[in-house]
Amino acid sequence: MTDTVAITLNINGEDHRVSVEPRRTLADTIRDDCGKTGTHIGCEHGVCGSCTIILDGEPVRSCLMFAVQADGRKLRTVEGLAKGNQLHPIQQAFIDNHGLQCGFCTPGFLMLATSVLEKEPDIADADLLDALSSNLCRCTGYQNIIKAVRQAAIEMRGAGK
Amino acid sequence: MKPAAFLYHAPRTLEAALTLLAEVAPQDGRILAGGQSLVPAMAFRLARPTHLVDINGVAGLDRLAIDGNVLSVGATVRHAAFHKADPAFGVLGALLADVVHNIAHYPIRTRGTMCGSLAHADPASEWCLTAITLGAEMVAKTAKGARRIPAADYFQGIMSTALEPDELLAEVRLPLLANGTKHGFYEFNRRAGDFAIGMALVTYRVENGKIADAHVGIGGIEGSPRRVPEAEAALNGQAPGKVAFEAAGKATAAVVDPIEDTQTPASYRRDLAATVVSRALERAAA
Ligand SMILES: Cc1cc2nc3c(=O)[nH]c(=O)nc-3n(C[C@H](O)[C@H](O)[C@H](O)COP(=O)(O)OP(=O)(O)OC[C@H]3O[C@@H](n4cnc5c(N)ncnc54)[C@H](O)[C@@H]3O)c2cc1C
Ligand code: FES
Ligand code: FES
């Protein structure tokens, strides 16, 4: 064991002061040290995308970063999407379009889609498909996920105006 | 699937990073750039570095700018910086935007770096193919000084380069392309975002209706990406079109020494080499 390092992660606007070994991944830290278990871990080597979070506005695989690298930075996880009982448009769109079955991959898809649509509200459909191809879903299939994200894109564009 | 323990360093200046690297390199201390190849390797315990020198906070390494007739790409410039073709980079900008969408996935491109790809030197790296095809130059720095390595001397086989353990690839310099230069990229793999089984990048100019200065590069086929002089010879002086493009593909297949893996025999990659070269040429002409 190496010495732990004291860091502060700002997750969904809330500071979490934790002490971690440098080898601890951001994904494990978010779940085990900060208690935000909405972020899922599938493969732990960057392939599945279920650990996707938003780091300073960019979607990242949280299993491919060490928590020490996120010290002092702003993270967003699936827990931050809804405002109280009011679901985020992307969450509602996944329900409306049957974009999930078991739900394992869903937090990753929600954070991926949210960040892409926030960064590029008018994203071309081909680019949206390219972005969505980043994550794996083993049970719903991709058509309903794509439908859901297209619906959310329209709603988020409307809300932005 | 948890990385082994290491000591973490986050220098703020290049001098500090190079001094640290000189100290820790002899004990398998390594640079951490985007982490998109190194962290998976550590998760599998294929890599167990004792120290990581995280260069993400090093001032100045994120420089992306034109220096005379080259585009200089600093060590922390992410793949995603090339998602949209920057008109200031001319034809080269369009070529990089065309290529980048084939590298991994969007959230990996927000972290991974071009220099990290060049240091990692996967045989199927799109940036390694780009560097060799265009004739890039690598700028390697140590605490003692700097040297420039032409792409032709840089790649030394599967995941092996001319970089020494204490050298930091501070910058890659890509030559700008003359206006009107044609470029085409074609990659074959089985799933979106996977590493290429085979790919080709080509550039050429058209002078008096004939192909001039053809560059034909292949990646994923052999241990390192490389240019194929035989294919270039089959193109230069010919009219752009199906006949010349297929001849270049055939010339490539005739000379490659393909790698094999459990799913793909060498004979498959040899055939694929012809196809990716002729399709990249068709795209360039389109
Ligand atoms: C699911 C998945 C799919 C992928 N698909 C592709 C693909 O299709 N094509 C592709 O090309 N790549 C692919 N990658 C890899 C990705 O492009 C990496 O970003 C890249 O290979 C390494 O860059 P990095 O900045 O992440 O480097 P790191 O992972 O940080 O480092 C990789 C290695 O290079 C060394 N290094 C890094 N930077 C420097 C430097 N400046 N000087 C000296 N040494 C340095 C490190 O010490 C380490 O040994 C994929 C990755 C994943 C997880
Ligand atoms: S757990 Fe991070 S990509 Fe699979
Ligand atoms: S909903 Fe089950 S893996 Fe996607």
Coordinates of C-alpha atoms and ligand atoms in Angstrom, one line a residue:
Chain A
M1 CA 0.0 0.0 0.0
T2 CA 1.2 3.5 -0.8
D3 CA 0.3 6.6 1.2
T4 CA -3.1 8.1 0.6
V5 CA -3.6 11.5 -0.8
A6 CA -6.2 13.9 0.4
I7 CA -8.4 15.2 -2.5
T8 CA -11.6 17.1 -3.0
L9 CA -14.1 16.0 -5.7
N10 CA -17.0 18.3 -6.5
I11 CA -19.7 15.9 -7.5
N12 CA -23.0 17.5 -8.7
G13 CA -22.1 20.7 -6.8
E14 CA -21.2 19.0 -3.5
D15 CA -17.7 18.8 -2.2
H16 CA -16.4 15.3 -1.1
R17 CA -13.2 15.3 0.8
V18 CA -11.6 11.9 0.6
S19 CA -8.3 10.2 1.0
V20 CA -7.2 7.8 -1.7
E21 CA -4.3 5.8 -2.9
P22 CA -3.0 7.2 -6.2
R23 CA -3.9 3.9 -7.9
R24 CA -7.6 4.2 -7.0
T25 CA -9.6 4.9 -10.1
L26 CA -12.1 7.8 -10.3
A27 CA -14.9 5.3 -10.8
D28 CA -14.1 3.4 -7.6
T29 CA -13.8 6.6 -5.7
I30 CA -17.1 8.0 -6.9
R31 CA -18.8 4.8 -5.9
D32 CA -17.1 3.6 -2.8
D33 CA -15.6 6.7 -1.2
C34 CA -18.3 9.2 -2.2
G35 CA -21.2 6.8 -2.1
K36 CA -22.5 7.7 -5.6
T37 CA -23.3 4.3 -6.8
G38 CA -25.3 5.5 -9.8
T39 CA -22.1 5.4 -11.8
H40 CA -21.6 1.8 -12.9
I41 CA -18.5 -0.2 -13.6
G42 CA -18.6 -2.9 -16.3
C43 CA -15.2 -3.7 -17.8
E44 CA -12.7 -1.5 -16.0
H45 CA -10.7 -1.0 -19.2
G46 CA -12.5 1.6 -21.2
V47 CA -14.5 -0.6 -23.5
C48 CA -18.1 -0.5 -22.2
G49 CA -18.7 3.1 -21.2
S50 CA -21.0 2.3 -18.3
C51 CA -18.7 4.4 -16.0
T52 CA -19.0 7.6 -18.2
I53 CA -19.3 10.8 -16.2
I54 CA -19.0 14.5 -17.1
L55 CA -15.7 16.1 -16.0
D56 CA -15.5 19.8 -16.4
G57 CA -18.1 19.6 -19.3
E58 CA -16.5 16.7 -21.1
P59 CA -17.6 13.1 -21.1
V60 CA -14.9 10.7 -19.8
R61 CA -14.5 7.1 -18.8
S62 CA -14.1 7.3 -15.1
C63 CA -12.4 3.9 -14.9
L64 CA -9.5 5.3 -17.0
M65 CA -8.7 8.2 -14.7
F66 CA -7.2 8.1 -11.3
A67 CA -9.1 10.0 -8.6
V68 CA -6.0 12.1 -7.8
Q69 CA -6.3 13.5 -11.3
A70 CA -9.7 14.9 -10.6
D71 CA -8.7 16.8 -7.4
G72 CA -10.5 20.1 -7.3
R73 CA -12.5 19.5 -10.5
K74 CA -16.2 19.5 -11.2
L75 CA -17.8 16.1 -11.8
R76 CA -21.4 15.3 -12.8
T77 CA -22.9 11.9 -12.3
V78 CA -26.3 10.5 -13.0
E79 CA -27.5 11.5 -9.5
G80 CA -27.3 15.1 -10.6
L81 CA -29.6 14.9 -13.6
A82 CA -33.1 15.1 -12.0
K83 CA -34.1 18.2 -10.1
G84 CA -36.0 16.7 -7.1
N85 CA -38.9 14.7 -8.6
Q86 CA -38.5 16.4 -12.0
L87 CA -36.7 14.1 -14.3
H88 CA -34.1 15.5 -16.8
P89 CA -35.5 15.5 -20.4
I90 CA -32.9 12.8 -21.3
Q91 CA -34.2 10.5 -18.4
Q92 CA -37.9 11.1 -19.4
A93 CA -37.0 10.3 -23.1
F94 CA -35.4 7.0 -22.1
I95 CA -38.6 6.0 -20.3
D96 CA -40.9 7.2 -23.1
N97 CA -38.9 5.3 -25.7
H98 CA -38.1 2.1 -23.7
G99 CA -34.4 3.0 -23.8
L100 CA -33.6 0.7 -21.0
Q101 CA -34.3 -2.8 -19.7
C102 CA -31.9 -3.9 -16.9
G103 CA -30.6 -0.4 -16.6
F104 CA -27.0 -1.3 -16.1
C105 CA -25.7 0.7 -19.0
T106 CA -28.2 3.6 -18.6
P107 CA -26.2 6.0 -16.3
G108 CA -23.3 5.9 -18.8
F109 CA -25.6 6.5 -21.8
L110 CA -27.4 9.3 -20.0
M111 CA -24.2 11.2 -19.1
L112 CA -22.7 10.6 -22.5
A113 CA -25.8 11.9 -24.3
T114 CA -26.2 14.8 -21.9
S115 CA -22.7 16.1 -22.4
V116 CA -22.8 15.6 -26.1
L117 CA -26.1 17.5 -26.5
E118 CA -25.0 20.3 -24.1
K119 CA -21.8 20.8 -26.0
E120 CA -23.4 20.5 -29.4
P121 CA -27.2 21.2 -29.3
D122 CA -27.4 21.1 -33.1
I123 CA -25.3 18.1 -33.6
A124 CA -25.7 16.3 -37.0
D125 CA -27.4 13.0 -36.7
A126 CA -24.3 11.1 -38.1
D127 CA -22.2 12.7 -35.4
L128 CA -24.8 11.8 -32.7
L129 CA -24.7 8.2 -33.8
D130 CA -20.9 8.2 -33.8
A131 CA -21.0 9.5 -30.2
L132 CA -23.6 7.0 -29.1
S133 CA -21.5 4.1 -30.5
S134 CA -19.1 4.7 -27.6
N135 CA -21.1 2.7 -25.1
L136 CA -22.3 -0.9 -24.9
C137 CA -25.8 -2.1 -24.0
R138 CA -26.2 -5.8 -23.6
C139 CA -30.0 -6.1 -23.5
T140 CA -32.1 -3.2 -24.8
G141 CA -30.4 -2.9 -28.2
Y142 CA -29.5 0.4 -29.6
Q143 CA -32.5 1.5 -31.6
N144 CA -34.6 2.7 -28.6
I145 CA -31.6 4.4 -27.1
I146 CA -31.0 6.3 -30.3
K147 CA -34.7 7.2 -30.4
A148 CA -34.6 8.4 -26.9
V149 CA -31.6 10.6 -27.4
R150 CA -33.1 12.1 -30.6
Q151 CA -36.2 13.0 -28.6
A152 CA -34.2 14.5 -25.8
A153 CA -32.1 16.5 -28.4
I154 CA -35.3 18.2 -29.7
E155 CA -36.5 18.9 -26.1
M156 CA -33.2 20.2 -24.9
R157 CA -32.9 22.5 -27.9
G158 CA -36.3 23.9 -27.2
A159 CA -35.4 24.4 -23.6
G160 CA -32.2 26.2 -24.5
K161 CA -34.1 28.8 -26.5
Chain B
M1 CA -8.6 -5.4 -12.6
K2 CA -7.1 -2.9 -10.2
P3 CA -3.8 -1.2 -11.1
A4 CA -0.8 -2.0 -8.9
A5 CA 0.4 0.7 -6.5
F6 CA 2.6 3.6 -7.8
L7 CA 3.8 7.0 -6.7
Y8 CA 2.0 9.9 -8.3
H9 CA 3.7 13.1 -9.5
A10 CA 1.9 16.0 -11.0
P11 CA 4.6 18.5 -12.1
R12 CA 3.5 22.0 -13.4
T13 CA 6.5 22.8 -15.6
L14 CA 8.3 21.0 -18.3
E15 CA 11.6 21.3 -16.5
A16 CA 10.1 19.7 -13.4
A17 CA 8.5 16.9 -15.5
L18 CA 11.8 16.1 -17.2
T19 CA 13.8 16.1 -14.0
L20 CA 11.3 13.7 -12.4
L21 CA 11.3 11.5 -15.5
A22 CA 15.1 11.3 -15.4
E23 CA 14.9 10.2 -11.8
V24 CA 12.1 7.6 -12.1
A25 CA 12.6 6.2 -15.6
P26 CA 15.3 3.7 -14.5
Q27 CA 12.7 2.2 -12.1
D28 CA 9.9 1.9 -14.8
G29 CA 8.6 5.3 -14.0
R30 CA 6.4 6.5 -16.9
I31 CA 4.5 9.4 -18.3
L32 CA 0.8 9.5 -17.8
A33 CA -0.9 11.5 -20.6
G34 CA -4.5 10.7 -21.6
G35 CA -4.2 7.4 -19.8
Q36 CA -6.4 5.7 -22.4
S37 CA -3.9 3.0 -23.2
L38 CA -1.7 3.1 -20.1
V39 CA -4.6 2.7 -17.5
P40 CA -6.2 -0.3 -19.2
A41 CA -2.7 -1.9 -19.4
M42 CA -2.3 -1.2 -15.7
A43 CA -5.7 -2.6 -14.9
F44 CA -4.7 -5.8 -16.6
R45 CA -1.3 -5.6 -14.8
L46 CA 0.4 -5.8 -18.1
A47 CA 2.0 -2.6 -17.0
R48 CA 3.1 -2.0 -13.4
P49 CA 5.0 1.3 -13.4
T50 CA 6.4 2.3 -10.0
H51 CA 6.0 6.0 -10.6
L52 CA 3.7 8.0 -12.9
V53 CA 4.6 11.5 -14.0
D54 CA 1.2 13.0 -14.9
I55 CA 1.9 15.7 -17.6
N56 CA -1.7 16.9 -17.9
G57 CA -1.0 19.9 -15.7
V58 CA 2.3 20.9 -17.4
A59 CA 2.1 24.4 -18.7
G60 CA 2.6 24.9 -22.4
L61 CA 2.3 21.3 -23.5
D62 CA -1.3 21.9 -24.8
R63 CA 0.0 24.1 -27.6
L64 CA -1.6 23.5 -31.0
A65 CA -0.3 26.0 -33.6
I66 CA 1.2 26.5 -37.0
D67 CA 5.0 27.1 -37.0
G68 CA 5.9 28.1 -40.6
N69 CA 5.0 25.1 -42.7
V70 CA 4.2 22.6 -40.0
L71 CA 1.4 22.1 -37.5
S72 CA 2.9 21.7 -34.0
V73 CA 0.9 19.4 -31.7
G74 CA 1.9 19.5 -28.0
A75 CA 2.0 16.5 -25.7
T76 CA -1.4 17.2 -24.0
V77 CA -3.4 18.1 -27.2
R78 CA -6.3 15.6 -27.1
H79 CA -7.6 13.6 -30.1
A80 CA -10.9 15.6 -29.7
A81 CA -9.0 18.8 -30.7
F82 CA -9.3 17.6 -34.3
H83 CA -13.0 16.7 -34.4
K84 CA -13.8 19.8 -36.4
A85 CA -11.5 20.7 -39.3
D86 CA -9.8 24.0 -38.4
P87 CA -9.8 26.1 -41.6
A88 CA -6.5 27.6 -40.4
F89 CA -4.8 24.2 -40.8
G90 CA -6.0 24.0 -44.5
V91 CA -6.0 20.6 -46.1
L92 CA -4.2 19.0 -43.2
G93 CA -7.0 20.1 -40.8
A94 CA -9.6 18.3 -43.1
L95 CA -7.4 15.2 -43.2
L96 CA -7.0 15.1 -39.4
A97 CA -10.8 15.5 -38.9
D98 CA -11.4 12.7 -41.4
V99 CA -9.0 10.4 -39.5
V100 CA -9.8 11.2 -35.9
H101 CA -13.4 9.9 -36.0
N102 CA -11.9 6.4 -36.4
I103 CA -9.9 6.5 -33.2
A104 CA -11.7 4.8 -30.3
H105 CA -14.8 6.6 -29.0
Y106 CA -15.8 10.1 -28.2
P107 CA -15.2 10.0 -24.4
I108 CA -11.8 8.4 -25.1
R109 CA -10.9 11.1 -27.6
T110 CA -11.6 13.8 -24.9
R111 CA -8.7 12.4 -22.9
G112 CA -6.3 10.5 -25.2
T113 CA -3.5 12.5 -26.9
M114 CA -1.9 12.4 -30.3
C115 CA 1.6 12.3 -28.7
G116 CA 0.4 9.5 -26.4
S117 CA -0.7 7.5 -29.4
L118 CA 2.7 8.0 -31.0
A119 CA 4.5 7.0 -27.8
H120 CA 2.4 3.9 -27.4
A121 CA 2.9 2.9 -31.1
D122 CA 0.1 0.4 -31.5
P123 CA 0.4 -1.1 -35.0
A124 CA -3.2 0.0 -35.7
S125 CA -2.9 3.5 -34.4
E126 CA -4.4 6.0 -36.8
W127 CA -2.1 8.8 -35.6
C128 CA 1.0 6.6 -36.1
L129 CA -0.2 6.0 -39.7
T130 CA -0.7 9.7 -40.2
A131 CA 2.7 10.6 -38.9
I132 CA 4.5 8.2 -41.2
T133 CA 2.4 8.9 -44.3
L134 CA 2.9 12.7 -44.0
G135 CA 6.5 12.6 -42.8
A136 CA 6.1 14.1 -39.4
E137 CA 8.9 14.9 -37.0
M138 CA 8.9 14.0 -33.3
V139 CA 10.5 16.4 -30.8
A140 CA 11.8 14.3 -27.8
K141 CA 13.0 16.1 -24.7
T142 CA 15.1 15.1 -21.7
A143 CA 16.4 17.0 -18.7
K144 CA 19.6 17.3 -20.8
G145 CA 18.3 18.6 -24.1
A146 CA 16.1 17.9 -27.1
R147 CA 16.3 15.9 -30.4
R148 CA 14.2 15.7 -33.5
I149 CA 13.3 12.2 -34.8
P150 CA 11.9 11.9 -38.4
A151 CA 8.9 9.5 -38.5
A152 CA 10.9 7.2 -40.8
D153 CA 13.4 6.5 -38.0
Y154 CA 10.9 6.6 -35.2
F155 CA 8.7 3.5 -35.5
Q156 CA 10.5 0.2 -34.6
G157 CA 7.9 -2.5 -34.6
I158 CA 4.9 -3.4 -32.4
M159 CA 4.7 -0.9 -29.5
S160 CA 8.3 0.0 -30.0
T161 CA 9.8 3.4 -30.9
A162 CA 13.0 5.3 -30.9
L163 CA 12.1 7.1 -27.7
E164 CA 14.3 6.4 -24.7
P165 CA 12.6 5.8 -21.3
D166 CA 13.7 9.2 -20.0
E167 CA 12.5 11.0 -23.2
L168 CA 9.2 12.9 -23.3
L169 CA 7.6 13.3 -26.6
A170 CA 7.0 17.0 -26.2
E171 CA 5.6 17.7 -29.7
V172 CA 4.9 16.2 -33.0
R173 CA 5.3 18.4 -36.1
L174 CA 3.1 17.6 -39.1
P175 CA 3.8 19.2 -42.4
L176 CA 1.0 21.3 -43.8
L177 CA -0.4 20.1 -47.1
A178 CA -0.4 22.3 -50.3
N179 CA -3.9 23.6 -51.3
G180 CA -5.5 21.2 -53.7
T181 CA -3.7 18.1 -52.2
K182 CA -6.1 15.1 -52.4
H183 CA -6.4 13.0 -49.3
G184 CA -8.3 9.8 -48.5
F185 CA -8.5 7.5 -45.4
Y186 CA -10.1 4.1 -45.3
E187 CA -10.2 1.8 -42.3
F188 CA -11.7 -1.7 -41.9
N189 CA -12.7 -3.2 -38.5
R190 CA -15.6 -5.2 -37.3
R191 CA -17.2 -2.8 -34.7
A192 CA -17.3 1.0 -34.6
G193 CA -14.3 2.3 -32.6
D194 CA -12.3 -0.9 -32.6
F195 CA -8.7 -0.9 -33.6
A196 CA -8.2 -1.3 -37.4
I197 CA -7.6 -4.7 -38.8
G198 CA -6.2 -2.8 -41.8
M199 CA -6.3 0.9 -42.9
A200 CA -4.7 3.2 -45.4
L201 CA -4.0 6.9 -45.7
V202 CA -3.1 8.5 -49.0
T203 CA -2.3 11.9 -50.3
Y204 CA -1.4 13.1 -53.8
R205 CA -1.5 16.1 -56.1
V206 CA -2.8 16.2 -59.6
E207 CA -0.5 17.9 -62.2
N208 CA -1.6 18.1 -65.8
G209 CA -4.1 15.4 -65.2
K210 CA -1.5 13.0 -63.7
I211 CA -0.9 11.9 -60.1
A212 CA 2.2 13.5 -58.5
D213 CA 3.9 13.1 -55.1
A214 CA 1.8 10.2 -54.1
H215 CA 2.1 9.2 -50.4
V216 CA 0.6 5.8 -49.6
G217 CA 0.6 4.6 -46.0
I218 CA -0.7 1.4 -44.5
G219 CA -1.5 0.7 -40.8
G220 CA -2.7 -2.3 -38.8
I221 CA -1.2 -4.6 -41.5
E222 CA 2.4 -4.9 -40.3
G223 CA 4.1 -4.4 -36.9
S224 CA 4.4 -0.7 -37.7
P225 CA 2.7 1.6 -40.1
R226 CA 4.7 2.5 -43.1
R227 CA 4.7 4.0 -46.6
V228 CA 4.6 1.7 -49.6
P229 CA 7.0 3.0 -52.3
E230 CA 5.9 0.3 -54.8
A231 CA 2.3 1.6 -54.5
E232 CA 3.5 5.2 -54.9
A233 CA 5.4 4.2 -58.0
A234 CA 2.3 2.6 -59.4
L235 CA 0.5 5.9 -59.0
N236 CA 2.9 8.7 -59.9
G237 CA 2.5 9.8 -63.5
Q238 CA -0.7 7.9 -64.0
A239 CA -4.2 9.4 -64.4
P240 CA -6.2 9.2 -61.2
G241 CA -8.8 6.5 -61.5
K242 CA -9.8 2.9 -61.0
V243 CA -6.9 1.4 -63.0
A244 CA -4.2 3.2 -61.2
F245 CA -5.9 2.8 -57.8
E246 CA -6.3 -1.0 -58.2
A247 CA -2.7 -1.3 -59.4
A248 CA -1.5 0.5 -56.3
G249 CA -3.6 -1.9 -54.1
K250 CA -2.1 -4.9 -55.9
A251 CA 1.4 -3.5 -55.5
T252 CA 0.8 -3.1 -51.8
A253 CA -0.5 -6.6 -51.3
A254 CA 2.6 -8.0 -53.2
V255 CA 5.1 -6.5 -50.8
V256 CA 3.5 -6.5 -47.3
D257 CA 4.6 -8.8 -44.5
P258 CA 1.4 -9.0 -42.5
I259 CA 1.0 -9.7 -38.8
E260 CA -1.3 -12.4 -37.6
D261 CA -3.7 -12.7 -34.6
T262 CA -6.1 -15.4 -33.4
Q263 CA -8.9 -14.1 -35.6
T264 CA -7.0 -12.8 -38.6
P265 CA -4.5 -14.8 -40.6
A266 CA -1.7 -13.1 -42.6
S267 CA -3.4 -14.0 -45.9
Y268 CA -6.5 -12.1 -44.9
R269 CA -4.5 -8.9 -44.0
R270 CA -2.6 -9.2 -47.3
D271 CA -5.9 -9.1 -49.3
L272 CA -7.2 -6.4 -47.0
A273 CA -4.1 -4.3 -47.7
A274 CA -5.0 -4.1 -51.4
T275 CA -8.6 -3.2 -50.6
V276 CA -7.9 -0.5 -48.1
V277 CA -5.3 1.2 -50.3
S278 CA -7.6 1.3 -53.4
R279 CA -10.6 2.5 -51.3
A280 CA -8.5 5.2 -49.6
L281 CA -7.5 6.3 -53.1
E282 CA -11.1 6.3 -54.3
R283 CA -12.1 8.5 -51.4
A284 CA -9.3 10.9 -52.2
A285 CA -10.5 11.2 -55.7
A286 CA -14.2 11.6 -54.8
Ligands
LIG1 C1 -11.8 1.2 -25.9 C2 -10.6 1.8 -26.5 C3 -10.5 1.8 -27.9 C4 -9.4 2.4 -28.5 N1 -9.3 2.5 -29.8 C5 -8.2 3.0 -30.4 C6 -8.2 3.1 -31.9 O1 -9.0 2.6 -32.6 N2 -7.1 3.7 -32.4 C7 -6.1 4.2 -31.6 O2 -5.1 4.7 -32.2 N3 -6.1 4.2 -30.3 C8 -7.2 3.6 -29.7 N4 -7.2 3.6 -28.3 C9 -6.1 4.2 -27.5 C10 -6.2 5.7 -27.4 O3 -6.1 6.4 -28.6 C11 -5.1 6.3 -26.5 O4 -5.5 7.6 -26.2 C12 -3.7 6.3 -27.1 O5 -3.2 5.1 -27.6 C13 -2.6 6.7 -26.0 O6 -2.7 8.1 -25.8 P1 -2.8 8.6 -24.3 O7 -2.6 10.1 -24.3 O8 -4.1 8.1 -23.7 O9 -1.6 7.9 -23.6 P2 -1.4 7.1 -22.2 O10 -2.3 6.0 -22.1 O11 -1.3 8.1 -21.1 O12 0.1 6.6 -22.4 C14 0.4 5.5 -23.3 C15 1.9 5.2 -23.3 O13 2.6 6.2 -23.9 C16 3.5 6.9 -22.9 N5 3.4 8.3 -23.2 C17 2.3 9.0 -23.3 N6 2.5 10.3 -23.6 C18 3.9 10.4 -23.8 C19 4.8 11.4 -24.1 N7 4.3 12.7 -24.4 N8 6.1 11.2 -24.2 C20 6.5 9.9 -23.9 N9 5.8 8.9 -23.6 C21 4.4 9.1 -23.5 C22 3.0 6.4 -21.6 O14 4.0 6.4 -20.6 C23 2.4 5.1 -21.9 O15 3.5 4.1 -21.9 C24 -8.3 3.0 -27.7 C25 -8.4 3.1 -26.3 C26 -9.6 2.4 -25.7 C27 -9.7 2.5 -24.2
FES2 S1 -16.1 0.4 -16.7 FE1 -15.3 2.1 -17.6 S2 -15.5 1.8 -19.7 FE2 -16.2 -0.1 -18.9
FES3 S1 -30.3 -1.8 -20.5 FE1 -29.3 -3.7 -19.8 S2 -27.3 -3.3 -20.6 FE2 -28.4 -1.7 -21.5

